[in-house]
C-alpha positions as a printed Julia matrix, in Angstrom:
131×3 Matrix{Float64}:
 -209.69  -176.25   -24.95
 -211.54  -172.98   -24.96
 -209.47  -171.6    -22.08
 -206.11  -172.11   -23.82
 -205.27  -169.14   -26.03
 -204.34  -169.84   -29.62
 -200.69  -169.12   -30.47
 -198.93  -169.71   -33.8
 -197.53  -173.17   -34.13
 -193.84  -173.84   -34.52
 -194.51  -176.53   -37.07
 -197.37  -176.07   -39.51
 -197.62  -179.82   -40.04
 -198.2   -180.31   -36.32
 -201.93  -180.69   -35.63
 -201.61  -181.04   -31.89
 -202.69  -178.46   -29.36
 -200.55  -175.27   -29.5
 -200.02  -175.36   -25.75
 -196.31  -176.35   -26.01
 -195.57  -173.03   -27.7
 -197.42  -171.23   -24.93
 -195.51  -173.13   -22.27
 -192.17  -172.3    -23.88
 -192.92  -168.59   -24.06
 -194.24  -168.66   -20.49
 -191.07  -170.44   -19.32
 -188.93  -167.82   -21.07
 -190.85  -164.99   -19.38
 -190.55  -166.7    -16.0
 -186.82  -167.11   -16.48
 -186.46  -163.39   -17.25
 -188.45  -162.37   -14.19
 -186.74  -164.95   -11.97
 -183.26  -163.67   -12.83
 -184.33  -160.11   -12.2
 -181.26  -158.86   -14.06
 -182.46  -159.96   -17.47
 -179.84  -162.68   -17.41
 -181.58  -164.65   -20.12
 -181.37  -161.73   -22.5
 -177.78  -161.09   -21.51
 -176.92  -164.65   -22.42
 -178.37  -164.08   -25.87
 -176.52  -160.76   -26.16
 -173.26  -162.46   -25.2
 -173.84  -165.1    -27.86
 -174.53  -162.38   -30.41
 -171.37  -160.53   -29.35
 -169.34  -163.72   -29.68
 -170.8   -164.32   -33.14
 -169.96  -160.73   -34.13
 -166.4   -161.15   -32.84
 -166.04  -164.38   -34.81
 -167.35  -162.65   -37.93
 -164.87  -159.79   -37.42
 -162.03  -162.28   -36.99
 -163.13  -164.09   -40.14
 -163.19  -160.79   -42.04
 -159.7   -159.91   -40.77
 -158.4   -163.32   -41.84
 -159.98  -162.85   -45.28
 -158.33  -159.43   -45.6
 -154.96  -160.9    -44.61
 -155.41  -163.69   -47.15
 -156.26  -161.14   -49.83
 -153.14  -159.11   -48.96
 -150.96  -162.22   -49.16
 -152.55  -163.1    -52.5
 -151.87  -159.58   -53.82
 -148.25  -159.78   -52.63
 -147.92  -163.13   -54.36
 -149.3   -161.62   -57.54
 -146.83  -158.73   -57.32
 -143.94  -161.17   -56.88
 -145.18  -163.24   -59.83
 -145.52  -160.08   -61.94
 -141.98  -159.03   -61.04
 -140.66  -162.47   -61.98
 -142.5   -162.37   -65.31
 -141.15  -158.89   -66.06
 -137.63  -160.09   -65.22
 -137.96  -163.07   -67.55
 -139.34  -160.87   -70.34
 -136.44  -158.41   -69.95
 -133.9   -161.24   -70.12
 -135.56  -162.7    -73.22
 -135.64  -159.29   -74.94
 -131.95  -158.68   -74.16
 -130.99  -162.12   -75.51
 -133.02  -161.57   -78.69
 -131.43  -158.14   -79.23
 -127.93  -159.57   -78.76
 -128.65  -162.42   -81.19
 -130.03  -160.0    -83.79
 -126.98  -157.73   -83.45
 -124.61  -160.7    -83.85
 -126.5   -161.93   -86.92
 -126.46  -158.45   -88.48
 -122.71  -158.12   -87.86
 -122.01  -161.58   -89.32
 -124.12  -160.83   -92.4
 -122.45  -157.43   -92.84
 -118.97  -158.94   -92.61
 -119.94  -161.71   -95.03
 -121.36  -159.22   -97.51
 -118.27  -157.01   -97.18
 -115.96  -159.96   -97.79
 -118.04  -161.07  -100.77
 -118.05  -157.56  -102.25
 -114.31  -157.25  -101.71
 -113.68  -160.64  -103.33
 -115.94  -159.77  -106.24
 -114.21  -156.42  -106.67
 -110.79  -158.06  -106.54
 -111.87  -160.63  -109.1
 -113.3   -157.9   -111.33
 -110.1   -155.88  -111.08
 -108.07  -158.95  -111.88
 -110.22  -159.74  -114.91
 -110.13  -156.15  -116.12
 -106.42  -156.02  -115.52
 -105.87  -159.27  -117.46
 -108.02  -158.16  -120.37
 -106.3   -154.76  -120.54
 -102.86  -156.24  -120.43
 -103.62  -158.84  -123.05
 -105.17  -156.24  -125.35
 -102.33  -153.87  -124.86
  -99.61  -156.41  -125.58
 -101.1   -157.92  -128.65
């Protein structure tokens, strides 16, 4: 046991000899030297590059989704504005029609009242004048 160097354990709960960690690191070093071209590291670099490419693709998809969402919001906003404009036009037309109807009704009532007043005044003048 004294000849085996002490390396940090992978699992703190593991109370066994730390030799497995040493063997794994030794195997990794042997693989690097055996390949001679650092193939083991290249494999890791390729995996990292693939992960980066996937992340970039995910970001691009998110950006496209955000653009589609914005376009959908613009379309919704345009539809809402169109509905509001139609409602305002209808309300204005209804108010104008009501004002015209009330004005005509008031004019007819005033004319009828004036005609009745003239008729009453005319009757009272003629009856006073003849008597």
